[in-house]
Coordinates of C-alpha atoms in Angstrom, one line a residue:
M1 CA -40.8 59.2 238.4
H2 CA -43.0 62.2 238.6
T3 CA -44.7 61.3 242.2
Y4 CA -47.1 63.5 243.6
A5 CA -45.1 64.3 246.5
K6 CA -42.0 65.2 243.9
I7 CA -44.5 67.3 241.8
V8 CA -46.0 69.2 245.2
D9 CA -41.9 69.8 246.9
F10 CA -41.5 71.2 242.6
I11 CA -43.9 73.5 242.9
Q12 CA -43.2 74.6 246.7
N13 CA -39.3 75.1 245.6
L14 CA -40.8 77.4 242.7
Y15 CA -42.9 79.5 244.7
N16 CA -40.0 79.4 247.7
T17 CA -43.1 78.5 250.3
Q18 CA -44.1 75.8 252.7
D19 CA -47.3 77.7 252.9
F20 CA -50.6 77.4 251.1
I21 CA -49.9 78.0 247.1
A22 CA -53.5 79.1 245.6
L23 CA -54.0 78.6 241.9
H24 CA -53.9 82.3 240.9
E25 CA -54.0 85.3 243.5
P26 CA -53.9 89.0 242.5
R27 CA -49.9 90.8 242.6
F28 CA -50.0 94.4 243.4
L29 CA -46.7 95.8 243.2
G30 CA -47.0 99.1 241.4
N31 CA -49.4 102.5 241.9
E32 CA -52.4 101.0 242.8
K33 CA -52.9 102.5 245.9
K34 CA -51.7 105.8 244.8
Y35 CA -54.4 105.6 242.2
L36 CA -56.8 104.5 244.4
A37 CA -55.9 107.4 246.8
E38 CA -56.2 110.0 243.9
C39 CA -59.4 108.5 242.7
I40 CA -60.7 108.4 246.4
D41 CA -59.8 112.4 247.0
S42 CA -61.4 113.3 243.6
T43 CA -65.0 112.5 244.9
F44 CA -65.2 110.7 241.3
V45 CA -65.5 106.7 242.5
S46 CA -68.5 105.8 240.4
S47 CA -68.9 105.4 236.6
V48 CA -67.5 108.7 235.6
G49 CA -63.8 109.7 236.3
K50 CA -60.6 110.3 234.4
F51 CA -59.1 106.6 235.3
V52 CA -62.3 105.0 233.3
T53 CA -61.5 107.1 230.0
E54 CA -57.4 106.5 230.9
F55 CA -57.7 102.8 231.5
E56 CA -60.2 102.3 227.9
E57 CA -57.3 104.3 225.7
Q58 CA -54.6 102.3 227.4
F59 CA -56.4 98.8 226.8
A60 CA -56.9 99.5 223.1
R61 CA -53.7 100.9 222.4
Y62 CA -52.3 97.6 224.3
V63 CA -54.4 95.1 222.1
G64 CA -54.6 97.0 219.1
S65 CA -57.9 97.9 218.7
R66 CA -59.4 101.3 218.0
Y67 CA -61.7 100.9 220.6
A68 CA -62.2 99.7 224.5
I69 CA -65.6 99.8 226.5
A70 CA -65.0 99.3 230.2
C71 CA -67.9 97.4 231.9
V72 CA -68.3 96.3 235.1
N73 CA -67.3 92.4 234.9
G74 CA -66.5 90.1 231.7
T75 CA -70.0 88.5 231.8
A76 CA -71.6 92.0 231.4
A77 CA -69.3 92.4 228.6
L78 CA -70.1 89.4 226.5
H79 CA -73.9 90.1 227.2
V80 CA -73.8 93.6 226.0
A81 CA -71.7 92.2 222.7
L82 CA -74.2 89.9 221.8
H83 CA -76.8 92.9 222.2
V84 CA -75.5 95.5 220.2
A85 CA -74.6 92.6 217.9
G86 CA -78.2 91.8 217.5
V87 CA -78.6 88.8 218.9
K88 CA -82.0 88.3 220.2
D89 CA -84.5 86.0 221.8
G90 CA -84.8 82.8 219.6
D91 CA -81.7 83.1 217.7
E92 CA -78.8 80.4 218.0
V93 CA -75.3 81.2 219.1
I94 CA -72.3 78.6 218.2
T95 CA -69.9 78.3 221.1
Q96 CA -67.8 75.7 222.8
A97 CA -68.7 73.3 225.7
L98 CA -65.6 73.6 227.2
S99 CA -65.5 76.9 228.9
F100 CA -66.8 78.6 232.3
V101 CA -70.5 79.1 232.5
A102 CA -70.4 82.5 232.1
T103 CA -69.6 82.2 228.0
A104 CA -73.3 80.2 228.0
N105 CA -74.9 82.6 230.6
A106 CA -74.2 85.5 228.5
I107 CA -75.8 83.7 225.5
S108 CA -79.1 83.1 227.4
Y109 CA -79.2 86.6 228.7
T110 CA -80.3 87.9 225.2
G111 CA -83.0 84.8 224.9
A112 CA -80.7 82.9 222.6
T113 CA -79.8 78.9 222.8
P114 CA -76.3 78.0 222.8
L115 CA -75.1 75.1 220.2
F116 CA -71.9 73.4 222.1
L117 CA -69.2 72.2 219.6
D118 CA -66.1 70.5 220.3
V119 CA -62.7 71.7 221.1
D120 CA -59.2 70.8 219.7
K121 CA -56.7 68.8 222.0
Q122 CA -54.1 71.2 221.3
T123 CA -55.6 74.2 221.3
L124 CA -58.3 73.6 224.1
G125 CA -60.3 76.0 222.2
L126 CA -63.4 75.9 219.9
S127 CA -62.5 73.6 216.9
A128 CA -62.1 75.4 213.2
T129 CA -63.1 71.9 211.8
A130 CA -65.8 71.3 214.0
L131 CA -67.3 74.6 213.1
Q132 CA -66.7 73.6 209.4
N133 CA -68.5 70.0 210.2
F134 CA -71.5 71.8 211.6
L135 CA -72.0 74.4 209.4
E136 CA -71.8 72.2 205.9
N137 CA -73.9 69.6 207.8
N138 CA -76.4 71.7 209.2
A139 CA -77.0 75.1 208.0
K140 CA -77.5 77.5 205.0
I141 CA -77.6 81.0 203.6
I142 CA -81.2 82.2 203.3
N143 CA -81.1 85.9 202.2
G144 CA -77.7 86.8 203.2
K145 CA -78.4 84.8 207.2
C146 CA -77.0 81.7 208.4
I147 CA -80.1 79.5 209.0
N148 CA -80.2 75.9 210.9
K149 CA -81.6 73.8 208.8
H150 CA -83.2 71.6 211.5
T151 CA -84.6 74.1 213.7
N152 CA -85.1 77.0 211.1
K153 CA -83.5 79.4 213.5
H154 CA -81.0 81.9 212.6
I155 CA -77.6 80.8 213.8
K156 CA -76.2 84.4 214.3
A157 CA -73.1 84.9 216.0
C158 CA -70.2 82.5 217.2
V159 CA -68.3 82.8 220.3
P160 CA -65.6 81.0 220.7
M161 CA -63.2 81.2 223.7
H162 CA -59.4 81.2 224.4
T163 CA -58.9 78.5 226.8
F164 CA -56.6 79.4 229.9
G165 CA -55.1 81.8 227.4
H166 CA -54.1 79.5 224.9
P167 CA -55.2 80.8 221.1
C168 CA -57.9 78.7 219.2
E169 CA -57.6 78.7 215.8
I170 CA -59.1 82.0 215.6
D171 CA -58.3 83.0 211.8
T172 CA -59.8 80.2 210.2
I173 CA -62.5 80.4 212.6
T174 CA -62.9 84.1 211.7
Q175 CA -62.9 83.2 208.0
L176 CA -65.9 80.5 208.2
C177 CA -67.9 83.0 210.0
K178 CA -67.3 85.4 207.5
E179 CA -68.5 82.7 204.6
W180 CA -71.7 81.7 206.5
H181 CA -72.7 85.4 207.6
I182 CA -72.1 84.9 211.2
T183 CA -71.1 87.9 213.7
L184 CA -68.0 86.3 215.8
I185 CA -67.6 87.7 219.2
E186 CA -64.3 86.3 220.6
D187 CA -64.6 85.7 224.7
S188 CA -60.8 86.5 225.4
A189 CA -61.7 86.8 229.4
E190 CA -58.4 84.6 230.3
S191 CA -56.0 85.8 227.1
L192 CA -55.2 88.9 228.1
G193 CA -51.0 89.4 226.4
S194 CA -51.9 86.4 224.2
L195 CA -51.0 86.8 220.5
Y196 CA -52.1 84.3 217.5
K197 CA -49.8 84.9 214.3
Q198 CA -48.6 88.4 216.0
K199 CA -52.3 89.8 216.4
H200 CA -53.7 90.2 219.8
T201 CA -56.9 87.9 220.8
G202 CA -60.2 89.7 220.5
C203 CA -58.9 91.5 217.7
F204 CA -60.1 89.2 215.0
G205 CA -64.1 89.1 215.3
E206 CA -66.5 92.0 215.4
M207 CA -65.5 92.8 219.2
G208 CA -64.0 90.8 221.5
I209 CA -64.1 90.8 225.7
F210 CA -61.6 90.7 228.3
S211 CA -62.3 89.9 231.9
F212 CA -60.0 91.2 235.0
N213 CA -61.9 89.2 237.8
G214 CA -59.9 88.7 240.9
N215 CA -57.9 85.8 239.7
K216 CA -57.3 87.2 236.0
I217 CA -53.7 88.3 234.8
I218 CA -54.6 91.8 235.7
T219 CA -57.4 92.6 238.0
S220 CA -59.8 95.6 239.1
G221 CA -61.6 92.9 241.9
G222 CA -64.0 92.3 238.6
G223 CA -64.1 94.4 235.6
G224 CA -64.7 93.6 232.1
V225 CA -64.0 95.3 228.5
V226 CA -64.9 95.1 225.1
V227 CA -63.2 96.0 222.0
T228 CA -64.1 96.5 218.9
D229 CA -62.4 98.5 215.4
D230 CA -66.0 99.7 214.5
A231 CA -66.9 102.8 215.5
T232 CA -70.6 102.6 215.4
L233 CA -70.6 99.7 217.9
A234 CA -68.2 101.3 220.2
H235 CA -70.4 104.5 220.3
K236 CA -73.4 101.9 220.8
L237 CA -71.8 99.9 223.6
K238 CA -70.9 103.0 225.5
H239 CA -74.0 104.3 225.3
L240 CA -76.1 101.1 226.5
T241 CA -73.6 100.4 229.2
T242 CA -74.2 103.9 230.8
T243 CA -77.7 103.2 230.6
A244 CA -78.8 104.5 227.7
K245 CA -78.8 108.0 228.9
L246 CA -78.5 110.9 226.1
P247 CA -75.6 113.6 227.3
H248 CA -77.1 116.6 228.6
K249 CA -75.6 118.6 231.5
W250 CA -78.2 118.1 233.9
E251 CA -81.5 116.3 232.4
Y252 CA -82.0 112.5 232.7
F253 CA -83.5 111.4 229.2
H254 CA -82.9 107.9 228.4
D255 CA -83.8 106.6 224.9
E256 CA -84.1 102.8 224.9
V257 CA -83.4 100.1 227.7
G258 CA -80.2 100.1 228.7
F259 CA -77.7 98.4 231.2
N260 CA -75.8 99.8 234.4
Y261 CA -72.6 98.1 233.1
R262 CA -70.3 101.0 233.1
M263 CA -66.7 100.1 235.6
P264 CA -66.5 102.5 237.8
N265 CA -63.4 104.8 238.3
L266 CA -62.6 103.3 241.4
N267 CA -61.9 99.8 239.4
A268 CA -60.5 101.8 236.4
A269 CA -57.6 103.1 238.6
L270 CA -56.9 99.9 239.8
L271 CA -56.4 98.5 236.3
V272 CA -54.3 101.6 235.2
A273 CA -51.5 100.8 237.9
Q274 CA -52.2 96.9 236.9
M275 CA -51.6 97.7 233.2
E276 CA -48.2 99.0 234.3
Q277 CA -47.2 95.8 235.8
L278 CA -48.5 93.7 232.9
E279 CA -45.6 92.9 230.8
N280 CA -43.4 91.8 233.8
F281 CA -46.7 89.7 234.6
L282 CA -46.3 88.1 231.5
Q283 CA -42.3 87.3 231.4
D284 CA -42.9 85.8 234.6
K285 CA -45.6 83.4 233.9
R286 CA -43.7 82.8 230.6
K287 CA -41.1 81.6 232.6
L288 CA -43.2 80.0 235.2
A289 CA -44.5 78.0 232.1
H290 CA -40.8 76.9 230.7
L291 CA -40.1 75.7 234.0
Y292 CA -43.1 73.7 234.3
K293 CA -42.5 72.0 230.6
D294 CA -38.7 71.0 231.7
F295 CA -40.1 69.6 234.8
F296 CA -42.5 67.5 233.2
H297 CA -40.9 67.2 229.9
N298 CA -40.2 63.1 230.8
S299 CA -43.0 62.1 232.2
D300 CA -44.9 59.1 230.9
T301 CA -47.7 60.4 233.3
F302 CA -48.7 63.7 232.8
I303 CA -48.0 66.2 229.5
F304 CA -47.7 69.8 230.2
V305 CA -50.4 71.8 228.1
Q306 CA -48.2 74.3 226.1
E307 CA -49.1 76.9 223.7
P308 CA -50.6 76.0 220.0
K309 CA -48.9 76.2 216.8
N310 CA -48.5 80.0 215.7
A311 CA -49.5 81.2 219.0
Q312 CA -47.9 83.0 221.9
S313 CA -49.8 82.1 225.3
N314 CA -50.0 84.4 228.2
Y315 CA -50.0 81.2 230.1
W316 CA -53.2 82.4 232.3
L317 CA -53.5 79.0 233.6
N318 CA -50.8 76.1 233.5
A319 CA -52.6 72.6 232.8
L320 CA -51.7 69.1 232.5
T321 CA -53.2 66.3 230.8
C322 CA -53.0 63.2 232.8
K323 CA -52.5 59.6 231.2
D324 CA -56.6 58.6 233.0
K325 CA -59.3 60.1 234.9
K326 CA -57.8 58.0 238.0
T327 CA -54.7 59.5 237.8
K328 CA -56.2 63.4 237.8
E329 CA -58.2 62.5 241.0
A330 CA -55.3 61.0 242.6
L331 CA -53.3 64.4 241.5
L332 CA -56.1 66.3 243.1
N333 CA -56.3 65.0 246.0
Y334 CA -52.5 64.9 247.2
T335 CA -52.0 68.1 246.0
N336 CA -54.8 69.9 247.8
E337 CA -54.3 67.7 250.8
H338 CA -50.8 68.9 251.0
G339 CA -51.3 72.6 250.6
V340 CA -50.9 73.1 246.6
M341 CA -54.3 74.0 245.4
T342 CA -55.0 72.6 241.7
R343 CA -58.4 72.3 240.2
P344 CA -60.1 70.2 237.2
L345 CA -61.6 71.5 234.5
W346 CA -65.1 72.9 234.7
H347 CA -68.1 70.7 234.1
L348 CA -69.0 70.8 230.3
L349 CA -71.8 73.4 230.1
S350 CA -73.8 70.8 228.0
D351 CA -74.1 68.7 230.8
L352 CA -75.3 71.3 233.0
P353 CA -79.1 71.3 234.1
M354 CA -80.3 74.6 232.4
F355 CA -78.3 73.7 229.0
Q356 CA -78.8 69.9 228.9
H357 CA -81.5 70.3 225.9
C358 CA -79.1 72.6 223.7
Y359 CA -77.5 70.6 220.6
N360 CA -74.1 69.5 220.9
D361 CA -72.0 67.6 218.4
G362 CA -70.5 64.7 220.6
L363 CA -67.8 66.5 221.7
T364 CA -65.3 63.6 222.0
N365 CA -62.0 65.8 222.6
A366 CA -63.8 68.0 225.3
R367 CA -64.9 65.0 227.0
F368 CA -61.7 63.5 226.6
L369 CA -60.1 66.5 228.4
Q370 CA -62.4 67.2 231.1
E371 CA -61.5 63.6 232.5
R372 CA -57.8 64.3 232.3
V373 CA -56.8 68.1 232.8
V374 CA -55.7 69.3 235.9
N375 CA -54.8 73.0 236.5
I376 CA -51.7 73.7 238.2
P377 CA -50.3 76.8 240.3
S378 CA -50.1 79.9 237.9
G379 CA -49.6 82.7 239.9
V380 CA -46.8 85.5 239.6
R381 CA -44.2 85.3 241.4
L382 CA -42.6 88.6 241.3

């Protein structure tokens, strides 16, 4: 019987402490202080400096993309990716309602309207079946554009999110987007180190974005990045994130409206050091996930959320699916009252006041999961 007290005891033993256990916290175990000091001594602490370039090259090699463009945070990365993809006022962008608010916020920054589709219960990410059903019933191709038959608006892009680091069925989603002339931009904010069919998340669409917020698997306090294999897009991304300033030794000339989105060298110094630790972090997190899996194996009350078929997850945040909403609330109350931080899923984006007017397909699976899923401590224990 997995009583709430036994769950708390198990987690405290995992982390070898009776003190407060956070859901996820950063670990600085390597060259972070050394590289920060070097950055400070160089006086190049803003968006120009060797660590920015070093990180971009290091990150692109790791995920297997040709280019990586560092940004101030993941939301800015997604916004500028949508912008360079040509998403504009009046367009529509398909995404999932089960996501952090930044996904829909970035879409809104462009003037486009989010369309919220359901997720898979197994992956927690955008359902390829829901996407196919929506397109077949609601869209048509006119002059090479995907048009919503009901609103007559251009469905310009699709933004699936790899929830908690578990890859969605991204190969099928990629194929559907190609067939329907929709730009695919992956929200991989949570999935650094996650693979689908041996290919890194973020590298299936035209662009992918990652986040390095303080609670992510590696962090620079803030920070984000856009990855792409397209040289033209990469050039445009770097240009626009640097206020669209034309290169010159002393002149300040900007040829279009740009964004002050480039990552500072200070943050990049942290990330270079964090990247050196990434494989150790991933190994520890997968070990932790296996320990949780074994502990909850015979439970009739909680199901541990495991990596989907054909995927290797980073297990950024471990999760339990409770048997009902009452059990979820009881687990949240007991654990948080006893020094173990747990949290529920986000409110569905389609239920938030600023997005209630947006289309959704009923969101059967998303609502089932929202009523039952709880995140449990997932920090690296090294």
